mmCIF file of C-alpha atoms and ligand atoms in Angstrom:
data_model
loop_
_atom_site.group_PDB
_atom_site.id
_atom_site.type_symbol
_atom_site.label_atom_id
_atom_site.label_comp_id
_atom_site.label_asym_id
_atom_site.label_seq_id
_atom_site.Cartn_x
_atom_site.Cartn_y
_atom_site.Cartn_z
ATOM 1 C CA MET V 1 28.746 -20.606 0.878
ATOM 2 C CA LEU V 2 25.798 -22.496 2.913
ATOM 3 C CA LYS V 3 26.923 -26.233 1.966
ATOM 4 C CA GLY V 4 25.723 -28.258 5.149
ATOM 5 C CA LYS V 5 23.655 -25.804 6.525
ATOM 6 C CA THR V 6 20.055 -26.257 6.761
ATOM 7 C CA ALA V 7 17.291 -23.835 6.084
ATOM 8 C CA LEU V 8 13.959 -24.075 6.968
ATOM 9 C CA VAL V 9 11.602 -21.631 5.151
ATOM 10 C CA THR V 10 7.928 -21.480 6.240
ATOM 11 C CA GLY V 11 5.178 -20.676 3.565
ATOM 12 C CA SER V 12 7.680 -21.961 0.659
ATOM 13 C CA THR V 13 5.255 -23.573 -1.376
ATOM 14 C CA SER V 14 4.635 -20.196 -2.980
ATOM 15 C CA GLY V 15 5.570 -16.831 -3.705
ATOM 16 C CA ILE V 16 8.460 -14.897 -1.588
ATOM 17 C CA GLY V 17 9.000 -18.149 0.656
ATOM 18 C CA LEU V 18 9.548 -20.215 -2.705
ATOM 19 C CA GLY V 19 11.839 -17.156 -3.983
ATOM 20 C CA ILE V 20 14.064 -17.207 -0.909
ATOM 21 C CA ALA V 21 13.994 -21.158 -0.430
ATOM 22 C CA LYS V 22 15.556 -21.297 -4.173
ATOM 23 C CA ALA V 23 18.193 -18.849 -3.413
ATOM 24 C CA LEU V 24 19.141 -20.530 -0.309
ATOM 25 C CA ALA V 25 19.197 -23.767 -1.965
ATOM 26 C CA ALA V 26 21.398 -22.082 -4.711
ATOM 27 C CA GLN V 27 24.240 -21.775 -2.192
ATOM 28 C CA GLY V 28 23.953 -25.239 -1.128
ATOM 29 C CA ALA V 29 21.715 -25.333 1.852
ATOM 30 C CA ASN V 30 19.575 -28.214 2.764
ATOM 31 C CA ILE V 31 16.065 -27.121 2.382
ATOM 32 C CA VAL V 32 12.890 -27.824 4.801
ATOM 33 C CA ILE V 33 9.745 -26.280 2.663
ATOM 34 C CA ASN V 34 6.341 -25.856 4.167
ATOM 35 C CA GLY V 35 2.959 -24.376 3.052
ATOM 36 C CA PHE V 36 -0.210 -25.510 1.517
ATOM 37 C CA GLY V 37 -1.480 -26.275 -2.078
ATOM 38 C CA ASP V 38 1.009 -27.988 -4.433
ATOM 39 C CA VAL V 39 3.867 -29.490 -3.001
ATOM 40 C CA ASP V 40 5.585 -31.578 -5.923
ATOM 41 C CA GLY V 41 6.034 -28.408 -8.271
ATOM 42 C CA PRO V 42 7.890 -26.331 -5.734
ATOM 43 C CA LYS V 43 9.912 -29.245 -4.255
ATOM 44 C CA ALA V 44 10.992 -30.083 -7.578
ATOM 45 C CA GLU V 45 12.167 -26.319 -8.402
ATOM 46 C CA VAL V 46 14.267 -26.497 -5.307
ATOM 47 C CA GLU V 47 15.709 -29.690 -5.923
ATOM 48 C CA ALA V 48 16.717 -28.796 -9.310
ATOM 49 C CA LEU V 49 19.252 -26.559 -7.689
ATOM 50 C CA GLY V 50 21.112 -29.327 -6.468
ATOM 51 C CA ALA V 51 19.636 -29.085 -2.884
ATOM 52 C CA ARG V 52 18.487 -32.094 -0.419
ATOM 53 C CA VAL V 53 14.686 -31.066 0.230
ATOM 54 C CA ALA V 54 12.249 -32.124 2.750
ATOM 55 C CA TYR V 55 8.314 -30.892 3.251
ATOM 56 C CA HIS V 56 6.394 -30.752 6.330
ATOM 57 C CA GLY V 57 2.909 -29.470 5.834
ATOM 58 C CA ALA V 58 2.588 -27.717 9.503
ATOM 59 C CA ASP V 59 -0.562 -25.615 9.733
ATOM 60 C CA MET V 60 1.795 -22.536 11.151
ATOM 61 C CA SER V 61 -1.455 -21.465 12.861
ATOM 62 C CA LYS V 62 -1.397 -24.607 15.255
ATOM 63 C CA VAL V 63 1.291 -24.786 18.003
ATOM 64 C CA SER V 64 1.525 -28.297 17.866
ATOM 65 C CA ASP V 65 1.913 -28.314 14.368
ATOM 66 C CA ILE V 66 4.921 -25.987 14.444
ATOM 67 C CA GLU V 67 6.774 -28.395 17.196
ATOM 68 C CA ASP V 68 6.399 -31.456 15.106
ATOM 69 C CA MET V 69 7.612 -29.360 11.954
ATOM 70 C CA MET V 70 10.850 -28.488 14.250
ATOM 71 C CA ARG V 71 11.494 -31.908 15.449
ATOM 72 C CA TYR V 72 10.732 -33.149 11.900
ATOM 73 C CA ALA V 73 13.572 -30.765 10.471
ATOM 74 C CA ALA V 74 15.939 -31.931 13.254
ATOM 75 C CA ALA V 75 15.436 -35.618 12.184
ATOM 76 C CA GLN V 76 15.868 -34.900 8.740
ATOM 77 C CA PHE V 77 19.014 -32.734 8.630
ATOM 78 C CA GLY V 78 20.521 -32.724 11.931
ATOM 79 C CA GLN V 79 19.364 -29.120 12.872
ATOM 80 C CA VAL V 80 17.912 -25.894 11.567
ATOM 81 C CA ASP V 81 20.478 -23.273 10.894
ATOM 82 C CA ILE V 82 18.603 -20.901 9.110
ATOM 83 C CA LEU V 83 14.989 -20.221 9.984
ATOM 84 C CA VAL V 84 13.104 -18.201 7.549
ATOM 85 C CA ASN V 85 9.489 -16.896 9.099
ATOM 86 C CA ASN V 86 7.692 -16.349 6.052
ATOM 87 C CA ALA V 87 4.173 -17.712 6.036
ATOM 88 C CA GLY V 88 1.530 -15.224 5.926
ATOM 89 C CA ILE V 89 -2.049 -14.554 4.778
ATOM 90 C CA GLN V 90 -3.679 -11.026 4.371
ATOM 91 C CA HIS V 91 -7.735 -10.021 5.216
ATOM 92 C CA VAL V 92 -8.718 -6.606 4.066
ATOM 93 C CA ALA V 93 -12.119 -4.795 5.927
ATOM 94 C CA ARG V 94 -12.314 -1.979 8.183
ATOM 95 C CA VAL V 95 -11.589 -2.693 11.891
ATOM 96 C CA GLU V 96 -15.544 -2.505 12.850
ATOM 97 C CA ASN V 97 -16.049 -4.823 10.202
ATOM 98 C CA PHE V 98 -13.154 -7.209 10.790
ATOM 99 C CA PRO V 99 -14.242 -10.792 11.142
ATOM 100 C CA VAL V 100 -12.603 -11.792 14.557
ATOM 101 C CA GLU V 101 -11.738 -15.262 13.323
ATOM 102 C CA ARG V 102 -9.868 -13.587 10.554
ATOM 103 C CA TRP V 103 -7.689 -11.379 12.905
ATOM 104 C CA ASP V 104 -7.076 -14.536 15.255
ATOM 105 C CA ALA V 105 -5.890 -16.201 12.168
ATOM 106 C CA VAL V 106 -3.748 -13.261 10.873
ATOM 107 C CA ILE V 107 -2.071 -12.625 14.055
ATOM 108 C CA ALA V 108 -1.422 -16.608 14.695
ATOM 109 C CA ILE V 109 -0.033 -16.962 11.198
ATOM 110 C CA ASN V 110 1.899 -13.821 10.604
ATOM 111 C CA LEU V 111 3.056 -13.207 14.227
ATOM 112 C CA SER V 112 2.589 -15.951 16.843
ATOM 113 C CA SER V 113 4.094 -18.596 14.436
ATOM 114 C CA ALA V 114 7.529 -17.033 14.007
ATOM 115 C CA PHE V 115 7.590 -16.552 17.772
ATOM 116 C CA HIS V 116 6.945 -20.395 18.262
ATOM 117 C CA ALA V 117 9.585 -21.209 15.575
ATOM 118 C CA THR V 118 12.143 -19.096 16.712
ATOM 119 C CA ARG V 119 12.034 -20.367 20.402
ATOM 120 C CA LEU V 120 12.500 -23.739 18.996
ATOM 121 C CA ALA V 121 15.148 -23.109 16.654
ATOM 122 C CA LEU V 122 17.312 -20.994 19.084
ATOM 123 C CA PRO V 123 19.058 -23.926 21.606
ATOM 124 C CA ALA V 124 20.202 -25.315 18.699
ATOM 125 C CA MET V 125 21.462 -22.492 17.022
ATOM 126 C CA LEU V 126 23.086 -21.181 19.950
ATOM 127 C CA ALA V 127 24.964 -24.318 20.746
ATOM 128 C CA ALA V 128 26.436 -24.529 17.587
ATOM 129 C CA ASP V 129 30.074 -23.961 16.374
ATOM 130 C CA GLY V 130 31.381 -25.621 19.519
ATOM 131 C CA GLY V 131 29.069 -23.382 21.875
ATOM 132 C CA LYS V 132 30.018 -20.112 20.001
ATOM 133 C CA GLY V 133 26.823 -20.348 18.336
ATOM 134 C CA TRP V 134 25.730 -19.933 14.386
ATOM 135 C CA GLY V 135 22.188 -19.363 13.211
ATOM 136 C CA ARG V 136 20.268 -16.901 10.839
ATOM 137 C CA ILE V 137 16.553 -16.097 11.611
ATOM 138 C CA ILE V 138 15.120 -13.848 8.848
ATOM 139 C CA ASN V 139 11.576 -12.670 9.460
ATOM 140 C CA VAL V 140 9.742 -11.789 6.503
ATOM 141 C CA ALA V 141 7.855 -8.822 7.890
ATOM 142 C CA SER V 142 6.882 -5.858 5.126
ATOM 143 C CA VAL V 143 6.716 -2.364 4.747
ATOM 144 C CA HIS V 144 3.497 -2.872 6.826
ATOM 145 C CA GLY V 145 5.831 -3.369 9.571
ATOM 146 C CA LEU V 146 6.885 0.255 9.616
ATOM 147 C CA VAL V 147 3.606 2.134 8.235
ATOM 148 C CA GLY V 148 -0.083 1.543 8.051
ATOM 149 C CA SER V 149 -2.396 1.300 5.461
ATOM 150 C CA ALA V 150 -6.480 1.374 5.848
ATOM 151 C CA GLU V 151 -8.392 -1.802 6.041
ATOM 152 C CA LYS V 152 -5.431 -3.834 6.955
ATOM 153 C CA SER V 153 -5.355 -3.815 10.725
ATOM 154 C CA ALA V 154 -4.630 -7.405 11.653
ATOM 155 C CA TYR V 155 -1.933 -7.374 9.066
ATOM 156 C CA VAL V 156 -0.274 -4.090 9.973
ATOM 157 C CA ALA V 157 -0.390 -4.904 13.612
ATOM 158 C CA ALA V 158 1.294 -8.347 12.769
ATOM 159 C CA LYS V 159 3.922 -6.949 10.955
ATOM 160 C CA HIS V 160 4.833 -4.228 13.376
ATOM 161 C CA GLY V 161 5.008 -7.053 16.047
ATOM 162 C CA ILE V 162 7.356 -8.910 14.172
ATOM 163 C CA VAL V 163 9.557 -6.126 13.505
ATOM 164 C CA GLY V 164 9.326 -5.784 17.150
ATOM 165 C CA LEU V 165 10.478 -9.460 17.636
ATOM 166 C CA THR V 166 13.201 -9.307 15.319
ATOM 167 C CA LYS V 167 14.470 -6.379 17.550
ATOM 168 C CA VAL V 168 14.401 -8.466 20.637
ATOM 169 C CA THR V 169 15.351 -11.875 19.157
ATOM 170 C CA ALA V 170 18.316 -10.146 17.742
ATOM 171 C CA LEU V 171 19.478 -8.097 21.290
ATOM 172 C CA GLU V 172 19.161 -11.387 23.090
ATOM 173 C CA ASN V 173 21.484 -12.986 20.981
ATOM 174 C CA ALA V 174 23.765 -10.202 20.180
ATOM 175 C CA THR V 175 26.984 -11.545 21.753
ATOM 176 C CA THR V 176 26.441 -15.147 19.739
ATOM 177 C CA GLY V 177 26.778 -15.913 16.445
ATOM 178 C CA VAL V 178 22.871 -15.883 16.029
ATOM 179 C CA THR V 179 21.432 -13.000 13.947
ATOM 180 C CA CYS V 180 17.953 -12.188 13.595
ATOM 181 C CA ASN V 181 16.780 -9.426 10.857
ATOM 182 C CA ALA V 182 13.759 -8.663 9.213
ATOM 183 C CA ILE V 183 13.001 -8.188 5.509
ATOM 184 C CA CYS V 184 10.407 -5.656 4.810
ATOM 185 C CA PRO V 185 9.201 -5.997 1.068
ATOM 186 C CA GLY V 186 6.588 -3.518 -0.671
ATOM 187 C CA TRP V 187 4.276 -5.064 -3.462
ATOM 188 C CA VAL V 188 5.760 -8.443 -4.653
ATOM 189 C CA LEU V 189 3.086 -10.067 -7.445
ATOM 190 C CA THR V 190 2.439 -13.130 -5.673
ATOM 191 C CA PRO V 191 -1.164 -14.768 -5.252
ATOM 192 C CA LEU V 192 -1.577 -12.912 -1.816
ATOM 193 C CA VAL V 193 -1.224 -9.627 -4.057
ATOM 194 C CA GLN V 194 -2.908 -10.909 -7.144
ATOM 195 C CA LYS V 195 -6.121 -11.328 -5.185
ATOM 196 C CA GLN V 196 -6.208 -7.451 -4.198
ATOM 197 C CA VAL V 197 -5.335 -6.358 -7.707
ATOM 198 C CA ASP V 198 -8.265 -8.688 -8.633
ATOM 199 C CA ALA V 199 -10.470 -7.149 -6.049
ATOM 200 C CA LYS V 200 -9.328 -3.720 -7.372
ATOM 201 C CA ALA V 201 -10.505 -4.473 -10.883
ATOM 202 C CA ALA V 202 -13.756 -5.983 -10.028
ATOM 203 C CA ALA V 203 -14.410 -2.853 -7.626
ATOM 204 C CA GLY V 204 -13.392 -0.198 -10.345
ATOM 205 C CA ASN V 205 -14.698 -2.621 -13.339
ATOM 206 C CA ILE V 206 -11.398 -1.769 -14.932
ATOM 207 C CA SER V 207 -8.765 -4.323 -16.554
ATOM 208 C CA ASN V 208 -6.316 -6.096 -14.840
ATOM 209 C CA GLU V 209 -3.486 -3.925 -16.131
ATOM 210 C CA ALA V 210 -5.264 -0.772 -14.929
ATOM 211 C CA ALA V 211 -5.697 -2.324 -11.499
ATOM 212 C CA THR V 212 -2.334 -3.036 -11.069
ATOM 213 C CA LYS V 213 -1.110 0.304 -12.315
ATOM 214 C CA GLN V 214 -3.522 2.052 -9.616
ATOM 215 C CA LEU V 215 -2.190 -0.674 -6.728
ATOM 216 C CA LEU V 216 1.467 0.437 -7.418
ATOM 217 C CA GLY V 217 0.647 4.035 -8.065
ATOM 218 C CA GLU V 218 -0.980 4.636 -4.886
ATOM 219 C CA LYS V 219 2.017 3.298 -2.670
ATOM 220 C CA GLU V 220 5.188 2.744 -4.550
ATOM 221 C CA PRO V 221 6.915 5.378 -6.145
ATOM 222 C CA SER V 222 9.284 2.956 -8.385
ATOM 223 C CA MET V 223 5.824 2.014 -9.946
ATOM 224 C CA GLN V 224 7.258 -1.621 -10.076
ATOM 225 C CA PHE V 225 7.065 -4.937 -7.886
ATOM 226 C CA THR V 226 10.008 -6.408 -6.010
ATOM 227 C CA THR V 227 10.652 -10.122 -7.000
ATOM 228 C CA PRO V 228 11.022 -13.175 -4.760
ATOM 229 C CA GLU V 229 14.791 -13.482 -6.464
ATOM 230 C CA GLU V 230 15.439 -9.971 -5.062
ATOM 231 C CA LEU V 231 14.117 -11.112 -1.994
ATOM 232 C CA GLY V 232 16.211 -14.104 -2.159
ATOM 233 C CA ALA V 233 19.285 -12.203 -2.724
ATOM 234 C CA LEU V 234 18.961 -10.437 0.544
ATOM 235 C CA ALA V 235 18.492 -13.435 2.535
ATOM 236 C CA VAL V 236 21.428 -14.831 1.150
ATOM 237 C CA PHE V 237 23.519 -11.653 2.236
ATOM 238 C CA PHE V 238 21.906 -11.991 5.557
ATOM 239 C CA CYS V 239 23.372 -15.355 5.781
ATOM 240 C CA SER V 240 26.679 -14.584 4.540
ATOM 241 C CA PRO V 241 29.757 -13.837 6.870
ATOM 242 C CA ALA V 242 29.259 -10.019 5.758
ATOM 243 C CA GLY V 243 25.798 -10.640 7.566
ATOM 244 C CA ASN V 244 27.756 -11.387 10.751
ATOM 245 C CA ASN V 245 27.004 -8.045 12.660
ATOM 246 C CA VAL V 246 23.992 -6.930 10.871
ATOM 247 C CA ARG V 247 21.607 -7.378 13.877
ATOM 248 C CA GLY V 248 17.956 -6.307 14.191
ATOM 249 C CA VAL V 249 17.599 -4.493 11.175
ATOM 250 C CA ALA V 250 13.987 -4.058 9.248
ATOM 251 C CA TRP V 251 15.379 -3.518 5.707
ATOM 252 C CA ASN V 252 12.737 -2.528 3.221
ATOM 253 C CA MET V 253 12.781 -3.247 -0.601
ATOM 254 C CA ASP V 254 9.513 -1.283 -1.116
ATOM 255 C CA GLY V 255 10.499 0.814 -4.084
ATOM 256 C CA GLY V 256 10.546 3.838 -2.328
ATOM 257 C CA TRP V 257 7.133 3.411 -0.402
ATOM 258 C CA ALA V 258 8.478 4.074 3.321
ATOM 259 C CA ALA V 259 10.630 6.909 2.121
ATOM 260 C CA GLN V 260 7.631 9.293 1.292
HETATM 261 P P1 LIG S 301 1.785 -16.436 -0.906
HETATM 262 O O1 LIG S 301 0.238 -16.394 -0.705
HETATM 263 O O2 LIG S 301 2.340 -16.626 -2.245
HETATM 264 O O3 LIG S 301 2.524 -17.406 0.058
HETATM 265 C C1 LIG S 301 2.022 -17.627 1.252
HETATM 266 C C2 LIG S 301 2.563 -18.797 1.779
HETATM 267 O O4 LIG S 301 2.216 -19.135 3.115
HETATM 268 C C3 LIG S 301 1.909 -20.304 0.782
HETATM 269 O O5 LIG S 301 3.237 -21.179 0.714
HETATM 270 C C4 LIG S 301 0.942 -20.538 1.538
HETATM 271 O O6 LIG S 301 0.768 -22.019 1.407
HETATM 272 C C5 LIG S 301 1.635 -20.263 3.221
HETATM 273 N N1 LIG S 301 0.577 -20.379 4.151
HETATM 274 C C6 LIG S 301 -0.511 -19.627 4.208
HETATM 275 N N2 LIG S 301 -1.003 -20.097 5.546
HETATM 276 C C7 LIG S 301 -0.606 -21.024 5.920
HETATM 277 C C8 LIG S 301 -0.417 -21.863 7.243
HETATM 278 N N3 LIG S 301 -1.494 -21.897 8.098
HETATM 279 N N4 LIG S 301 0.504 -22.727 7.195
HETATM 280 C C9 LIG S 301 1.467 -22.922 6.667
HETATM 281 N N5 LIG S 301 1.776 -22.129 5.381
HETATM 282 C C10 LIG S 301 0.585 -21.270 5.355
HETATM 283 O O7 LIG S 301 2.250 -15.004 -0.446
HETATM 284 P P2 LIG S 301 3.500 -14.110 -0.566
HETATM 285 O O8 LIG S 301 3.072 -12.820 -0.929
HETATM 286 O O9 LIG S 301 4.736 -14.946 -1.263
HETATM 287 O O10 LIG S 301 3.639 -13.689 1.444
HETATM 288 C C11 LIG S 301 4.481 -14.298 2.034
HETATM 289 C C12 LIG S 301 5.326 -13.335 3.147
HETATM 290 O O11 LIG S 301 5.543 -12.157 2.705
HETATM 291 C C13 LIG S 301 3.762 -13.088 3.781
HETATM 292 O O12 LIG S 301 4.483 -13.190 4.909
HETATM 293 C C14 LIG S 301 3.619 -12.113 3.489
HETATM 294 O O13 LIG S 301 2.835 -11.194 4.536
HETATM 295 C C15 LIG S 301 5.083 -11.256 3.379
HETATM 296 N N6 LIG S 301 4.852 -10.072 2.234
HETATM 297 C C16 LIG S 301 4.202 -10.036 0.973
HETATM 298 C C17 LIG S 301 4.273 -9.166 0.098
HETATM 299 C C18 LIG S 301 3.504 -9.095 -1.116
HETATM 300 O O14 LIG S 301 3.181 -7.973 -1.495
HETATM 301 N N7 LIG S 301 3.314 -10.341 -1.722
HETATM 302 C C19 LIG S 301 4.765 -7.756 0.639
HETATM 303 C C20 LIG S 301 5.212 -7.681 1.935
HETATM 304 C C21 LIG S 301 5.305 -8.879 2.779
#
């Protein structure tokens, strides 16, 4: 379905981003991956699906890195047709104890990076398909884009912000072939959440299993994690012809978290 299209997925060396990159690769898209840590492993996983894969190590907190990554992606594959703004970090502390440097980092990586990548991707998307425009911008927000949780001020502010950015981007391009939507996962067992499970286990002196149960039980009625594969399938839907007129939604996959 996505043969000939190019998808850039930020923060795709791990977790949800890697899951979405693999789902888009399985549909035939070329993939630009980005993120820190091991690159060869994730790159090989995406290539194994038959995709052409390029990697750029932009630090998403740095505007000049993002500009360089967008230029690199266009040079590799012609242009970016699908932009998945996924890179994100977490920091947990009460507002009065929240380190200022962590606030700035969370806002830069979880929110401002999406603005920069989007503004740089839009011109080519709008010019695509003989000027009618074709593009898909998918923002990986969170259920924390819809509701709050204590001790996550920067994260919740950034995720509410990205839901707002999603709506405005969708509206500004509503008469074109460029859509913008957000995905709002509940708990997904990635390294980002494993750290929170570990902290719970240490604080309560309980097992990993008990801490996991506690974490899910506090928020997620289904008592199960959403998977990167399920989120990848939703991203594929947004890219499909059936997603042509889905614009500005914040779609939660959260086991009922926000329904409470
Ligand atoms: P993860 O830690 O597994 O992956 C994060 C990715 O972002 C990695 O590839 C990492 O290298 C990259 N990254 C981090 N800082 C970066 C930077 N400065 N520049 C470039 N890349 C950077 O986390 P995840 O759980 O897969 O999270 C992905 C997204 O999903 C985040 O935006 C997160 O807020 C969101 N999310 C996660 C959950 C969850 O339960 N795991 C729930 C809702 C939303």
